Short mmCIF file of C-alpha atoms in Angstrom, two decimals:
data_model
loop_
_atom_site.label_atom_id
_atom_site.label_comp_id
_atom_site.label_asym_id
_atom_site.label_seq_id
_atom_site.Cartn_x
_atom_site.Cartn_y
_atom_site.Cartn_z
CA MET A 985 -17.34 8.85 -17.21
CA THR A 986 -16.17 6.85 -14.17
CA ARG A 987 -14.20 8.84 -11.53
CA ALA A 988 -11.87 6.42 -9.87
CA ALA A 989 -10.52 6.72 -6.28
CA VAL A 990 -7.66 4.25 -6.17
CA PHE A 991 -6.31 3.35 -2.64
CA ASP A 992 -3.24 1.52 -1.65
CA VAL A 993 -4.19 -0.42 1.55
CA ASP A 994 -1.07 -1.22 3.87
CA GLY A 995 -0.14 2.09 5.69
CA THR A 996 -2.69 4.00 3.91
CA LEU A 997 -6.09 2.56 5.19
CA VAL A 998 -4.80 -0.03 7.67
CA ASP A 999 -2.16 0.46 10.17
CA THR A 1000 0.25 -2.34 9.29
CA ASN A 1001 3.53 -0.93 8.08
CA HIS A 1002 5.43 -1.41 11.33
CA LEU A 1003 4.12 -4.90 11.55
CA HIS A 1004 5.58 -5.62 8.29
CA VAL A 1005 8.88 -4.06 9.40
CA ILE A 1006 9.12 -6.25 12.47
CA THR A 1007 8.00 -9.53 10.58
CA TRP A 1008 10.21 -8.94 7.63
CA TRP A 1009 13.16 -8.11 10.05
CA GLU A 1010 12.54 -11.30 11.93
CA ALA A 1011 12.31 -13.30 8.78
CA PHE A 1012 15.58 -12.00 7.61
CA ARG A 1013 17.16 -12.53 10.98
CA GLN A 1014 16.02 -16.18 11.09
CA ALA A 1015 17.75 -16.73 7.81
CA GLY A 1016 20.98 -15.26 8.93
CA HIS A 1017 20.57 -11.71 7.48
CA ARG A 1018 21.12 -8.50 9.45
CA VAL A 1019 18.93 -5.95 7.82
CA PRO A 1020 18.38 -2.76 9.56
CA MET A 1021 14.75 -1.91 10.33
CA HIS A 1022 14.94 1.57 8.95
CA ALA A 1023 15.89 -0.06 5.68
CA VAL A 1024 12.99 -2.60 5.84
CA HIS A 1025 10.58 0.34 6.50
CA ARG A 1026 11.74 2.34 3.48
CA ALA A 1027 11.10 -0.80 1.34
CA VAL A 1028 7.72 -1.62 2.61
CA GLY A 1029 5.22 -1.18 -0.18
CA LEU A 1030 7.07 -3.37 -2.64
CA GLY A 1031 5.95 -6.89 -3.50
CA SER A 1032 7.76 -9.67 -1.44
CA GLY A 1033 9.93 -10.63 -4.22
CA ASP A 1034 11.05 -6.97 -5.09
CA LEU A 1035 11.45 -6.19 -1.43
CA VAL A 1036 13.98 -9.16 -0.87
CA ALA A 1037 15.98 -8.07 -4.03
CA HIS A 1038 16.01 -4.26 -2.89
CA LEU A 1039 17.11 -5.14 0.63
CA LEU A 1040 19.67 -8.20 -0.19
CA GLY A 1041 20.78 -7.23 -3.59
CA ASP A 1042 21.63 -9.25 -6.83
CA GLY A 1043 24.44 -11.20 -4.97
CA ARG A 1044 22.05 -12.94 -2.61
CA ASP A 1045 21.11 -16.55 -2.77
CA LYS A 1046 17.93 -16.23 -4.92
CA ASP A 1047 17.02 -19.80 -3.94
CA GLN A 1048 16.19 -18.38 -0.55
CA ASP A 1049 13.88 -15.76 -1.64
CA ALA A 1050 10.71 -17.93 -1.51
CA GLU A 1051 11.70 -19.19 2.02
CA LEU A 1052 12.01 -15.47 3.04
CA SER A 1053 8.65 -14.65 1.88
CA ALA A 1054 7.01 -17.56 3.43
CA ALA A 1055 8.65 -16.79 6.81
CA HIS A 1056 7.25 -13.19 6.47
CA LYS A 1057 3.77 -14.36 5.62
CA ALA A 1058 3.69 -16.80 8.53
CA LEU A 1059 4.85 -14.31 10.88
CA TYR A 1060 2.72 -11.50 9.71
CA GLY A 1061 -0.29 -13.92 9.63
CA GLN A 1062 -0.33 -14.05 13.44
CA TYR A 1063 -1.86 -10.43 13.24
CA PHE A 1064 -4.71 -11.06 10.88
CA ASP A 1065 -7.35 -11.20 13.41
CA ARG A 1066 -6.38 -7.66 14.72
CA LEU A 1067 -5.20 -5.56 11.99
CA PRO A 1068 -6.07 -1.95 12.82
CA ALA A 1069 -7.84 0.19 10.33
CA LEU A 1070 -6.44 3.91 10.41
CA ARG A 1071 -8.80 6.60 11.70
CA ASP A 1072 -11.75 7.13 9.43
CA ALA A 1073 -10.53 4.81 6.72
CA GLY A 1074 -14.04 3.32 6.13
CA PRO A 1075 -15.94 6.58 6.42
CA LEU A 1076 -13.45 8.24 3.92
CA LEU A 1077 -14.25 5.50 1.38
CA ARG A 1078 -17.89 5.67 2.04
CA THR A 1079 -18.02 9.39 1.76
CA LEU A 1080 -16.34 9.14 -1.57
CA HIS A 1081 -18.64 6.56 -2.86
CA ASP A 1082 -21.60 8.78 -1.81
CA VAL A 1083 -20.36 11.76 -3.86
CA GLY A 1084 -19.68 9.79 -7.00
CA TRP A 1085 -16.44 8.21 -6.90
CA THR A 1086 -15.94 4.60 -7.76
CA VAL A 1087 -13.70 3.23 -4.95
CA VAL A 1088 -11.03 0.59 -6.01
CA LEU A 1089 -8.03 -0.93 -4.18
CA ALA A 1090 -4.56 -1.49 -5.49
CA THR A 1091 -2.50 -3.62 -3.20
CA SER A 1092 0.45 -6.06 -3.15
CA ALA A 1093 -1.47 -8.06 -0.68
CA SER A 1094 -3.67 -11.13 -1.71
CA GLY A 1095 -5.47 -14.14 -0.45
CA ALA A 1096 -6.05 -14.39 3.42
CA GLU A 1097 -3.93 -11.18 4.03
CA LEU A 1098 -6.25 -9.10 1.72
CA SER A 1099 -9.30 -10.49 3.33
CA ALA A 1100 -7.92 -9.63 6.69
CA LEU A 1101 -7.15 -5.97 5.41
CA ARG A 1102 -10.63 -5.62 3.93
CA ALA A 1103 -12.34 -6.85 7.16
CA ALA A 1104 -10.25 -4.19 9.01
CA ILE A 1105 -11.42 -1.53 6.75
CA ASP A 1106 -15.06 -2.69 6.97
CA ALA A 1107 -16.41 -0.85 3.89
CA ASP A 1108 -16.68 -3.83 1.41
CA ASP A 1109 -20.08 -2.51 0.29
CA VAL A 1110 -18.54 0.59 -1.37
CA ILE A 1111 -15.33 -1.07 -2.67
CA ALA A 1112 -16.11 -1.69 -6.46
CA ALA A 1113 -12.90 -3.72 -7.21
CA THR A 1114 -9.40 -4.73 -5.90
CA ALA A 1115 -6.24 -5.29 -8.14
CA SER A 1116 -4.23 -7.53 -5.91
CA ALA A 1117 -0.76 -8.95 -6.25
CA ASP A 1118 -2.34 -12.06 -8.04
CA ASP A 1119 -3.52 -9.94 -10.88
CA VAL A 1120 -0.33 -8.15 -12.06
CA GLU A 1121 3.01 -9.34 -13.39
CA GLU A 1122 4.94 -6.32 -11.95
CA GLY A 1123 4.08 -4.59 -8.75
CA LYS A 1124 4.76 -1.06 -7.54
CA PRO A 1125 6.63 1.16 -8.51
CA ALA A 1126 5.60 -0.12 -11.89
CA PRO A 1127 2.34 1.35 -13.00
CA GLU A 1128 0.61 -1.98 -13.79
CA PRO A 1129 -1.21 -2.22 -10.36
CA VAL A 1130 -2.85 1.23 -10.84
CA GLU A 1131 -3.48 0.59 -14.62
CA HIS A 1132 -5.17 -2.70 -13.73
CA ALA A 1133 -7.33 -0.96 -11.02
CA LEU A 1134 -8.51 1.40 -13.57
CA GLU A 1135 -9.27 -1.25 -16.12
CA LEU A 1136 -11.36 -3.22 -13.50
CA VAL A 1137 -13.81 -0.15 -13.18
CA GLY A 1138 -13.54 1.24 -16.49
CA ALA A 1139 -11.84 4.64 -15.71
CA SER A 1140 -9.29 6.52 -17.42
CA ALA A 1141 -6.05 7.92 -15.88
CA GLY A 1142 -7.48 11.42 -16.52
CA GLN A 1143 -10.40 10.54 -14.20
CA ALA A 1144 -8.56 9.01 -11.47
CA VAL A 1145 -6.72 9.91 -8.27
CA PHE A 1146 -4.45 7.38 -6.43
CA VAL A 1147 -3.88 7.53 -2.76
CA GLY A 1148 -1.02 5.86 -1.02
CA ASP A 1149 1.75 6.22 1.64
CA THR A 1150 4.86 5.24 -0.01
CA VAL A 1151 7.33 6.64 -2.58
CA TRP A 1152 6.61 3.32 -4.54
CA ASP A 1153 2.95 4.30 -4.53
CA MET A 1154 3.60 7.75 -5.86
CA GLN A 1155 5.86 6.65 -8.55
CA ALA A 1156 3.50 3.92 -9.66
CA GLY A 1157 0.66 6.59 -9.80
CA ARG A 1158 2.73 8.99 -11.75
CA ARG A 1159 3.84 6.32 -14.18
CA ALA A 1160 0.16 5.50 -14.75
CA GLY A 1161 -0.61 9.12 -15.40
CA VAL A 1162 -2.98 9.65 -12.59
CA ARG A 1163 -3.13 12.41 -9.88
CA CYS A 1164 -1.52 11.26 -6.74
CA VAL A 1165 -2.21 12.08 -2.93
CA GLY A 1166 0.13 11.06 -0.22
CA VAL A 1167 -0.60 10.15 3.45
CA LEU A 1168 1.89 10.36 6.25
CA CYS A 1169 0.54 7.48 8.36
CA GLY A 1170 2.89 4.92 6.83
CA GLY A 1171 5.80 6.71 8.10
CA ILE A 1172 7.30 8.14 5.14
CA PRO A 1173 8.26 12.03 5.24
CA ARG A 1174 6.18 14.49 3.44
CA ALA A 1175 9.20 15.70 1.40
CA ASP A 1176 9.89 12.22 -0.07
CA LEU A 1177 6.16 11.70 -1.09
CA LEU A 1178 6.17 15.14 -2.75
CA GLU A 1179 9.39 14.54 -4.54
CA ALA A 1180 8.11 10.99 -5.74
CA GLY A 1181 4.89 12.67 -7.26
CA ALA A 1182 2.40 13.47 -4.68
CA GLU A 1183 0.15 16.45 -5.55
CA ALA A 1184 -1.00 16.85 -1.87
CA VAL A 1185 -0.18 15.15 1.39
CA TYR A 1186 -2.24 14.56 4.32
CA ALA A 1187 -1.78 13.02 7.70
CA ASP A 1188 -4.02 10.06 7.42
CA PRO A 1189 -7.59 9.12 6.20
CA ALA A 1190 -9.26 11.31 8.65
CA ASP A 1191 -7.19 14.26 7.71
CA LEU A 1192 -8.10 13.80 4.11
CA LEU A 1193 -11.86 13.40 4.83
CA SER A 1194 -11.86 16.43 6.81
CA SER A 1195 -10.10 18.25 3.75
CA LEU A 1196 -11.86 16.52 1.10
CA SER A 1197 -13.57 19.63 -0.42
CA ASP A 1198 -10.02 21.28 -1.01
CA SER A 1199 -8.37 18.10 -2.10
CA PRO A 1200 -7.72 16.48 -5.50
CA LEU A 1201 -10.75 14.48 -4.67
CA ALA A 1202 -13.16 17.37 -4.29
#
């Protein structure tokens, strides 16, 4: 049976979470909203529409949602040519592929943003498939992104591990019935990841790679 190693991308394989914080903060500021950066950080990992709803609430002017998302996209797009992969992100995916795991991505990114992220990781030859925001109706913490990733490679939940950096990732993986591994490089505390469903937590891809033989991905 196919063993699937499913990976979130932002904050898990590529060091982008704080770029998202700054660009979302600026998008909100330009639209006249004062949203604390710490609140934005906790919301990173949600899809654009869900993030806006989470931070501004149901009483917001919903007609402004698309403008906010477009502003964030434009601001964040300025960094596409220099997004930094986290340490050993590519080697981790290659090692997993070499020992028999099918590597698949599950991300809220799509289009040019997803292309920039994949270029940063530089491991396209071992990535079997990608479940992007364009492929699902509900983003994390709903299980659909993880479930779709498994469908793409013909894997069952019992033969899969999901690696992510946010509580939304852990909740999505848990609801999809897969084992979850957290990483701290997105800036979310270990205790929060464990409470949300992480079976184990590592500092970053390099730490997971060096600990692979004792991890849920052994």
